[in-house]
Amino acid sequence: MALHERGEQMVMSSDFLWGAATSAYQIEGATREDGRGESMWDYFAAIPGKIADGSSGEPADDHYHRVREDVALMRELGLRAYRFSIAWPRIQPAGRGGASTNRAGLDFYDRLVDLLLDNGIRPFATLYHWDLPQALQDRGGWANRDTVERFVEYADTVCYRLGDRVRDWITHNEPWVAAYLGHVTGEHAPGLTRPDLYLRVAHNLLLSHGMAVPVARSHVRGGPAQVGITLNLTPVEPLTAHDEDERAAVIDDGMRNRVFLDPLFKRSYPSDILERLPLLEIETGELDVIAAPIDFLGVNYYNRAIVTMGPNDEPQATLRPDENYERTALGWEVYPRGLYDLLARLKRDYDPPAIYITENGAAFDDEVGPDGAVHDPRRVAYLDGHVEQVARAVADGVPVKGYFAWSLLDNWEWAEGYTKRFGIVYVDYDTQARIIKDSGRWYQRLIAGEGMGV
Ligand code: FCB
């Protein structure tokens, strides 16, 4: 029985924000228009072998030209909020502000924000969802301390322009992915395999966040500002109760989760993790900057990790052979309970003032049926199961204020290209036609509180 048939969403107050999320590079297209500069993802995607289907973010969902139609879809779904990101290379094509700031780039987001507000949808803007201007990557990207200053300058420009209408700002999306997949495994842009850079990059991302928080807040006019950061957090479980597996889980949790949460909420890096990494030189006061008070923590949740201790004292991801794992098209385990566990742990260990689930969703191999509809019962079940866990957490006093489904639209899934569909709205990449999937209809009913379900 679906969650809202059981009446459980009643624990969410009427101002709970139901939304959907996207990011600029994954949907916009128009990568060479209106003065946009090159993004490090344009550059990376052009390298043979980096993207599963050899594609790039051109044309993605052509959202840049279809923004009106897409906002109309959001309205039809009844979304109360929409999380999008701003493409830094549209604003600063050369990675610099001042005279080279691109007015046309700012104008695009200006129009988007107006459209959202005209349709009663609250804009949540993410400043950095991984598309660094390539000009900055050429100068060392996030491993270079100067990028921190450049980010704050960029944040200042964007927040000044939109702060009269946008109250909700997310500085960074998933710094773990930017630091780890971008600089350690090399699966993401800039594609480096330099484990020695992990903590340096993570630190610069966090520092730029901390410096941008007061800047964003100072530009919000016409209502209380809410400024936060989005982390992808993964609950980690040991494979067995053996000491070595337990230790592997503590280390893995430290490398993924605590390394970001501790400086943000406790003003320090976890000492057990610092011991494992090359020395990080920190200037006086930087930890205070990172711990700038935030109004909310954004949480992206997809799955859990089960780890065992592998060779060289490195935790290794594994599975419990006796458990029957349901998996998405990306091979990710479906594990809704992990979201409750994570939220309960965040409250216990970090006590953030508020939490938004800024992404949650699943890729499945959706197809348009003979009836012209897209039936995606597994996504409906996925979303329903996870919303139920959010409701449990809310009932237990965790201050979750909203939930954003990932994603509004099928889109360009980074290294997976167009091969993985996460949308609650289907996109036909040949025609750019949009079809609301069954999961989109389900979400529409959930938001309307009609008490219907799977
Ligand atoms: C998250 C990203 C988002 C999307 C989903 C599936 O890591 O923030 O852009 O790729 O995963």
Coordinates of C-alpha atoms and ligand atoms in Angstrom, one line a residue:
M1 CA 0.0 0.0 0.0
A2 CA 1.4 3.4 -0.9
L3 CA 2.5 5.8 1.7
H4 CA -0.3 8.4 1.4
E5 CA -3.0 5.7 1.4
R6 CA -1.6 4.9 4.8
G7 CA -2.0 8.5 5.7
E8 CA 1.6 8.8 6.8
Q9 CA 2.5 12.0 4.9
M10 CA 0.2 13.8 7.3
V11 CA 3.2 14.2 9.6
M12 CA 4.6 16.6 7.0
S13 CA 3.3 20.1 7.7
S14 CA 1.4 21.9 4.9
D15 CA 4.4 24.1 4.2
F16 CA 6.6 21.0 3.5
L17 CA 8.3 21.8 0.2
W18 CA 7.8 19.2 -2.5
G19 CA 10.1 19.8 -5.4
A20 CA 12.2 18.4 -8.2
A21 CA 15.8 19.0 -9.0
T22 CA 18.0 19.4 -12.1
S23 CA 21.4 20.8 -12.9
A24 CA 22.5 23.2 -15.6
Y25 CA 25.0 21.0 -17.6
Q26 CA 22.6 18.1 -17.5
I27 CA 19.6 19.8 -19.1
E28 CA 20.4 23.2 -20.7
G29 CA 22.3 22.5 -23.9
A30 CA 23.0 25.7 -25.8
T31 CA 26.6 25.3 -24.8
R32 CA 27.9 27.7 -27.5
E33 CA 25.2 30.3 -27.3
D34 CA 24.8 33.8 -25.9
G35 CA 28.4 34.2 -24.9
R36 CA 28.7 31.0 -22.7
G37 CA 32.3 30.0 -22.2
E38 CA 33.7 26.5 -22.2
S39 CA 32.9 24.3 -19.2
M40 CA 35.4 21.7 -17.9
W41 CA 32.6 19.2 -18.7
D42 CA 32.5 20.2 -22.4
Y43 CA 36.3 19.7 -22.5
F44 CA 36.2 16.3 -20.6
A45 CA 33.2 14.9 -22.6
A46 CA 35.1 15.5 -25.8
I47 CA 37.9 13.2 -24.7
P48 CA 37.3 9.8 -26.3
G49 CA 36.3 7.1 -23.9
K50 CA 35.2 9.3 -21.0
I51 CA 31.5 9.2 -21.6
A52 CA 29.6 5.9 -22.1
D53 CA 27.9 6.8 -25.3
G54 CA 30.4 9.4 -26.5
S55 CA 27.9 12.2 -25.9
S56 CA 28.1 15.6 -24.2
G57 CA 25.7 18.1 -22.6
E58 CA 24.9 19.4 -26.1
P59 CA 21.9 19.4 -26.7
A60 CA 20.9 17.6 -23.4
D61 CA 17.2 18.6 -22.9
D62 CA 17.5 21.9 -24.8
H63 CA 16.1 23.4 -21.7
Y64 CA 17.8 26.7 -22.5
H65 CA 15.3 27.2 -25.3
R66 CA 12.4 25.3 -23.7
V67 CA 12.4 26.9 -20.3
R68 CA 8.9 28.2 -20.6
E69 CA 7.5 24.7 -21.5
D70 CA 9.5 23.1 -18.7
V71 CA 8.2 25.5 -16.1
A72 CA 4.7 24.8 -17.4
L73 CA 5.4 21.1 -16.7
M74 CA 6.5 21.9 -13.1
R75 CA 3.3 23.8 -12.6
E76 CA 1.2 20.9 -14.0
L77 CA 2.9 18.6 -11.5
G78 CA 2.1 21.0 -8.7
L79 CA 5.8 21.5 -7.7
R80 CA 6.1 23.9 -4.8
A81 CA 9.9 24.3 -5.3
Y82 CA 12.4 23.8 -8.1
R83 CA 16.1 23.2 -7.5
F84 CA 18.3 24.2 -10.5
S85 CA 21.9 25.1 -10.9
I86 CA 23.6 28.1 -12.5
A87 CA 26.2 27.4 -15.2
W88 CA 29.3 29.4 -14.1
P89 CA 30.7 29.4 -17.7
R90 CA 27.5 31.3 -18.7
I91 CA 28.2 34.0 -16.2
Q92 CA 32.0 34.2 -16.4
P93 CA 33.0 32.7 -19.7
A94 CA 36.7 33.3 -19.0
G95 CA 36.5 32.4 -15.3
R96 CA 36.7 36.1 -14.4
G97 CA 34.2 38.7 -13.5
G98 CA 34.4 42.5 -14.0
A99 CA 34.1 43.6 -17.6
S100 CA 34.0 40.0 -18.9
T101 CA 30.9 39.1 -16.9
N102 CA 28.3 37.9 -19.5
R103 CA 25.0 39.8 -19.1
A104 CA 23.2 37.3 -21.4
G105 CA 24.0 34.5 -19.0
L106 CA 22.6 36.3 -16.1
D107 CA 19.5 37.2 -18.1
F108 CA 18.7 33.6 -18.7
Y109 CA 18.5 32.8 -15.0
D110 CA 16.6 36.1 -14.4
R111 CA 13.9 34.9 -16.8
L112 CA 13.8 31.4 -15.3
V113 CA 13.4 32.9 -11.8
D114 CA 10.6 35.1 -13.0
L115 CA 8.8 32.3 -14.7
L116 CA 9.1 30.2 -11.5
L117 CA 7.7 32.9 -9.3
D118 CA 4.9 33.7 -11.8
N119 CA 3.9 30.0 -11.4
G120 CA 4.1 30.0 -7.7
I121 CA 7.2 27.8 -7.6
R122 CA 10.0 28.6 -5.1
P123 CA 13.4 28.7 -6.7
F124 CA 16.3 26.9 -4.9
A125 CA 19.5 27.9 -6.8
T126 CA 22.7 25.9 -6.6
L127 CA 25.8 27.9 -7.4
Y128 CA 28.1 25.0 -8.3
H129 CA 27.0 21.8 -9.7
W130 CA 30.3 20.8 -11.2
D131 CA 30.6 22.9 -14.4
L132 CA 33.7 24.9 -13.7
P133 CA 34.8 27.3 -16.5
Q134 CA 37.6 25.4 -18.4
A135 CA 39.7 28.6 -18.1
L136 CA 39.9 28.0 -14.4
Q137 CA 40.6 24.3 -14.8
D138 CA 43.5 25.3 -17.1
R139 CA 44.9 27.2 -14.1
G140 CA 44.6 24.2 -11.7
G141 CA 40.9 24.2 -10.9
W142 CA 39.9 23.3 -7.4
A143 CA 43.4 22.3 -6.5
N144 CA 44.4 25.9 -6.9
R145 CA 43.5 28.2 -3.9
D146 CA 42.8 31.0 -6.4
T147 CA 39.7 29.2 -7.6
V148 CA 38.2 29.8 -4.1
E149 CA 38.4 33.6 -4.7
R150 CA 37.0 33.2 -8.2
F151 CA 34.0 31.3 -6.8
V152 CA 33.2 33.9 -4.2
E153 CA 33.4 36.6 -6.9
Y154 CA 31.1 34.6 -9.1
A155 CA 28.7 34.0 -6.1
D156 CA 28.6 37.7 -5.4
T157 CA 27.6 38.5 -9.0
V158 CA 24.9 35.9 -9.2
C159 CA 23.4 36.5 -5.8
Y160 CA 23.4 40.2 -6.3
R161 CA 21.5 39.8 -9.5
L162 CA 18.9 37.3 -8.3
G163 CA 18.9 37.9 -4.5
D164 CA 15.8 40.2 -4.8
R165 CA 13.8 37.1 -5.8
V166 CA 15.8 34.0 -4.8
R167 CA 15.9 33.4 -1.0
D168 CA 17.2 29.8 -1.0
W169 CA 20.8 29.2 -2.1
I170 CA 23.0 26.1 -2.2
T171 CA 26.7 26.9 -2.5
H172 CA 27.9 23.5 -3.7
N173 CA 26.5 20.2 -4.9
E174 CA 28.2 17.1 -3.6
P175 CA 31.8 18.2 -3.0
W176 CA 32.7 14.5 -2.4
V177 CA 31.9 13.7 -6.0
A178 CA 33.8 16.8 -7.3
A179 CA 36.9 15.9 -5.2
Y180 CA 36.8 12.1 -5.4
L181 CA 35.4 11.2 -8.7
G182 CA 37.1 14.2 -10.3
H183 CA 40.5 14.0 -8.8
V184 CA 41.0 10.5 -7.4
T185 CA 39.2 8.0 -9.7
G186 CA 39.1 10.3 -12.7
E187 CA 35.6 9.2 -13.7
H188 CA 34.4 12.8 -13.7
A189 CA 35.9 16.0 -15.0
P190 CA 38.6 17.0 -14.7
G191 CA 39.5 13.3 -14.9
L192 CA 42.6 13.4 -12.6
T193 CA 43.9 10.3 -10.8
R194 CA 45.7 12.2 -8.0
P195 CA 44.7 10.8 -4.6
D196 CA 47.2 13.2 -3.1
L197 CA 44.8 16.1 -4.2
Y198 CA 41.7 14.7 -2.5
L199 CA 41.8 16.6 0.7
R200 CA 43.3 19.8 -0.8
V201 CA 40.4 19.9 -3.3
A202 CA 37.8 19.1 -0.6
H203 CA 39.2 21.8 1.6
N204 CA 39.1 24.4 -1.2
L205 CA 35.5 23.5 -2.0
L206 CA 34.6 23.8 1.6
L207 CA 36.4 27.1 2.1
S208 CA 34.8 28.6 -1.0
H209 CA 31.4 27.5 0.5
G210 CA 32.2 29.1 3.9
M211 CA 33.3 32.3 2.2
A212 CA 30.2 32.4 -0.1
V213 CA 27.7 31.9 2.7
P214 CA 27.7 35.5 4.1
V215 CA 28.0 36.8 0.5
A216 CA 24.8 35.0 -0.6
R217 CA 23.0 36.0 2.6
S218 CA 23.9 39.6 2.3
H219 CA 22.3 39.8 -1.2
V220 CA 18.9 38.3 -0.2
R221 CA 16.4 41.0 -0.1
G222 CA 12.6 40.7 0.4
G223 CA 12.5 37.8 2.8
P224 CA 14.6 35.7 5.1
A225 CA 17.6 34.1 3.5
Q226 CA 18.3 30.4 3.6
V227 CA 21.8 29.4 2.6
G228 CA 23.2 25.9 2.8
I229 CA 25.3 23.2 1.1
T230 CA 24.3 19.9 -0.4
L231 CA 26.3 16.8 0.4
N232 CA 25.8 13.3 -1.0
L233 CA 25.8 11.2 2.2
T234 CA 26.1 7.5 2.2
P235 CA 25.4 5.4 5.3
V236 CA 28.2 2.9 5.6
E237 CA 27.7 -0.6 7.1
P238 CA 30.4 -3.2 7.9
L239 CA 30.0 -6.5 6.0
T240 CA 30.3 -8.5 9.3
A241 CA 30.7 -7.7 12.9
H242 CA 34.4 -8.5 12.8
D243 CA 36.7 -5.8 14.1
E244 CA 38.4 -5.3 10.7
D245 CA 35.1 -4.8 8.9
E246 CA 33.9 -2.4 11.6
R247 CA 37.1 -0.5 11.2
A248 CA 36.7 -0.4 7.4
A249 CA 33.2 1.1 7.9
V250 CA 34.5 3.8 10.2
I251 CA 37.2 4.7 7.7
D252 CA 34.9 4.7 4.8
D253 CA 32.4 6.8 6.6
G254 CA 35.2 9.2 7.5
M255 CA 36.4 9.5 3.9
R256 CA 33.0 10.1 2.4
N257 CA 30.9 11.7 5.1
R258 CA 32.7 13.0 8.2
V259 CA 35.4 14.7 6.1
F260 CA 32.7 17.1 5.0
L261 CA 30.3 17.1 8.0
D262 CA 32.9 17.6 10.7
P263 CA 34.4 20.8 9.3
L264 CA 31.0 22.2 8.5
F265 CA 29.5 21.5 11.9
K266 CA 32.4 20.8 14.3
R267 CA 35.1 23.1 13.0
S268 CA 37.6 20.3 12.5
Y269 CA 38.6 17.5 10.1
P270 CA 38.3 14.0 11.6
S271 CA 41.7 13.1 13.0
D272 CA 41.5 9.4 12.0
I273 CA 41.1 10.5 8.4
L274 CA 43.8 13.2 8.5
E275 CA 46.2 10.5 9.5
R276 CA 45.5 8.6 6.3
L277 CA 46.0 11.4 3.9
P278 CA 48.9 13.7 2.9
L279 CA 49.4 16.6 5.2
L280 CA 46.9 19.4 4.7
E281 CA 48.2 22.9 5.4
I282 CA 45.5 25.1 6.7
E283 CA 45.8 28.8 7.2
T284 CA 44.7 30.2 10.6
G285 CA 41.0 30.9 10.6
E286 CA 40.0 28.7 7.6
L287 CA 38.2 26.2 9.8
D288 CA 36.1 29.0 11.3
V289 CA 35.3 30.2 7.8
I290 CA 34.1 26.8 6.7
A291 CA 31.9 26.4 9.8
A292 CA 30.0 29.6 9.0
P293 CA 26.5 29.0 10.3
I294 CA 24.2 27.6 7.6
D295 CA 20.4 27.6 7.5
F296 CA 20.1 24.1 6.2
L297 CA 21.9 21.0 5.1
G298 CA 21.0 19.7 1.7
V299 CA 21.1 15.9 1.6
N300 CA 21.3 13.8 -1.6
Y301 CA 20.6 10.2 -0.8
Y302 CA 20.7 7.3 -3.3
N303 CA 22.0 4.2 -1.5
R304 CA 24.1 2.7 1.3
A305 CA 27.6 1.2 1.2
I306 CA 28.6 -2.1 2.7
V307 CA 32.3 -2.4 3.2
T308 CA 34.9 -4.9 4.2
M309 CA 38.6 -4.4 4.9
G310 CA 40.6 -5.0 1.7
P311 CA 44.3 -5.1 0.9
N312 CA 46.5 -2.2 2.0
D313 CA 44.2 -1.3 4.8
E314 CA 41.7 0.2 2.3
P315 CA 38.0 -0.3 2.8
Q316 CA 36.4 -2.2 -0.1
A317 CA 32.8 -2.0 -1.2
T318 CA 31.0 -5.4 -1.2
L319 CA 27.7 -7.1 -0.8
R320 CA 26.3 -9.6 1.7
P321 CA 25.9 -12.8 -0.4
D322 CA 22.8 -13.9 1.4
E323 CA 20.8 -10.7 0.9
N324 CA 18.5 -10.2 -2.1
Y325 CA 19.3 -6.7 -3.5
E326 CA 17.0 -4.9 -5.7
R327 CA 19.0 -2.7 -8.1
T328 CA 18.4 0.3 -10.3
A329 CA 19.7 0.5 -13.9
L330 CA 23.0 1.9 -12.5
G331 CA 23.4 -1.2 -10.3
W332 CA 22.7 0.9 -7.2
E333 CA 20.9 -1.0 -4.4
V334 CA 17.4 0.2 -3.5
Y335 CA 17.6 0.7 0.2
P336 CA 15.0 3.2 1.5
R337 CA 15.7 2.5 5.2
G338 CA 19.2 3.9 4.8
L339 CA 17.6 7.3 4.3
Y340 CA 15.9 7.1 7.8
D341 CA 19.2 5.9 9.3
L342 CA 21.1 8.7 7.8
L343 CA 18.6 11.4 8.9
A344 CA 18.6 10.0 12.4
R345 CA 22.3 10.0 12.5
L346 CA 22.6 13.6 11.2
K347 CA 20.3 14.8 13.9
R348 CA 22.2 12.9 16.6
D349 CA 25.7 13.7 15.5
Y350 CA 25.4 17.1 13.9
D351 CA 22.0 18.6 14.7
P352 CA 21.6 20.8 11.6
P353 CA 19.0 23.6 12.0
A354 CA 17.0 22.2 9.0
I355 CA 17.4 19.6 6.3
Y356 CA 16.2 19.4 2.7
I357 CA 16.4 16.2 0.8
T358 CA 17.9 18.0 -2.3
E359 CA 18.1 14.8 -4.4
N360 CA 16.6 11.3 -4.3
G361 CA 15.6 9.1 -7.2
A362 CA 16.5 6.2 -9.4
A363 CA 17.5 5.3 -13.0
F364 CA 15.4 2.7 -14.8
D365 CA 15.3 1.7 -18.4
D366 CA 12.1 3.5 -19.2
E367 CA 10.3 3.2 -22.6
V368 CA 7.3 4.8 -24.2
G369 CA 4.6 2.1 -24.3
P370 CA 2.2 1.4 -27.2
D371 CA -0.3 3.6 -25.3
G372 CA 2.1 6.5 -25.6
A373 CA 2.6 6.5 -21.8
V374 CA 5.7 5.7 -19.7
H375 CA 4.9 3.2 -17.0
D376 CA 7.6 3.2 -14.4
P377 CA 6.2 1.3 -11.4
R378 CA 9.7 0.6 -10.0
R379 CA 10.4 4.4 -9.8
V380 CA 7.0 5.0 -8.2
A381 CA 7.9 2.3 -5.6
Y382 CA 11.4 3.8 -5.1
L383 CA 10.1 7.3 -4.5
D384 CA 7.2 6.1 -2.3
G385 CA 9.5 4.0 -0.2
H386 CA 11.9 6.8 0.4
V387 CA 9.3 9.4 1.1
E388 CA 8.0 7.0 3.7
Q389 CA 11.4 7.0 5.4
V390 CA 11.4 10.8 5.4
A391 CA 8.0 10.8 7.0
R392 CA 9.3 8.5 9.7
A393 CA 12.2 10.8 10.3
V394 CA 10.0 13.8 10.5
A395 CA 7.7 12.0 13.0
D396 CA 10.8 11.3 15.1
G397 CA 11.7 15.0 15.2
V398 CA 14.3 15.3 12.4
P399 CA 13.8 18.8 10.9
V400 CA 13.3 17.8 7.3
K401 CA 11.6 20.8 5.5
G402 CA 11.4 19.6 2.0
Y403 CA 12.1 16.9 -0.6
F404 CA 13.3 17.2 -4.2
A405 CA 13.0 14.3 -6.6
W406 CA 15.9 13.7 -8.8
S407 CA 15.1 14.5 -11.5
L408 CA 12.5 16.6 -13.1
L409 CA 13.6 15.4 -16.5
D410 CA 15.5 12.6 -18.0
N411 CA 18.9 14.2 -18.6
W412 CA 22.6 13.8 -19.4
E413 CA 23.9 11.6 -16.6
W414 CA 27.6 12.7 -16.6
A415 CA 29.9 9.7 -17.5
E416 CA 26.8 7.6 -18.3
G417 CA 25.8 10.1 -21.0
Y418 CA 22.1 9.7 -22.2
T419 CA 22.0 6.0 -21.2
K420 CA 20.5 6.4 -17.8
R421 CA 17.1 8.0 -17.2
F422 CA 16.3 9.5 -13.8
G423 CA 13.3 11.7 -14.7
I424 CA 9.8 11.8 -13.5
V425 CA 9.3 13.3 -17.0
Y426 CA 10.5 11.3 -20.0
V427 CA 12.5 13.1 -22.7
D428 CA 12.6 11.9 -26.2
Y429 CA 16.1 13.0 -27.2
D430 CA 15.2 12.9 -31.0
T431 CA 12.3 15.3 -30.8
Q432 CA 12.7 16.8 -27.3
A433 CA 9.1 15.8 -26.6
R434 CA 8.4 15.5 -22.8
I435 CA 6.0 12.9 -21.4
I436 CA 5.1 12.9 -17.8
K437 CA 5.8 9.3 -16.5
D438 CA 3.5 7.4 -14.1
S439 CA 6.0 8.5 -11.4
G440 CA 5.3 12.1 -12.3
R441 CA 1.6 11.6 -12.0
W442 CA 2.1 9.8 -8.7
Y443 CA 4.1 12.7 -7.4
Q444 CA 1.5 15.1 -8.7
R445 CA -1.1 13.3 -6.6
L446 CA 1.1 13.1 -3.6
I447 CA 1.7 16.8 -3.6
A448 CA -2.0 17.5 -4.1
G449 CA -2.6 15.3 -1.1
E450 CA -5.1 13.3 -2.9
G451 CA -4.3 10.1 -1.1
M452 CA -3.7 7.9 -4.1
G453 CA -0.7 5.8 -4.7
V454 CA 1.0 3.0 -6.5
Ligands
FCB1 C1 24.1 13.0 -8.1 C2 24.3 14.3 -8.9 C3 23.2 14.5 -10.0 C4 22.9 13.2 -10.6 C5 22.5 12.2 -9.6 C6 22.1 10.9 -10.2 O1 25.3 12.6 -7.7 O2 24.3 15.4 -8.0 O3 23.7 15.5 -10.8 O4 23.9 12.8 -11.4 O5 23.6 11.9 -8.8

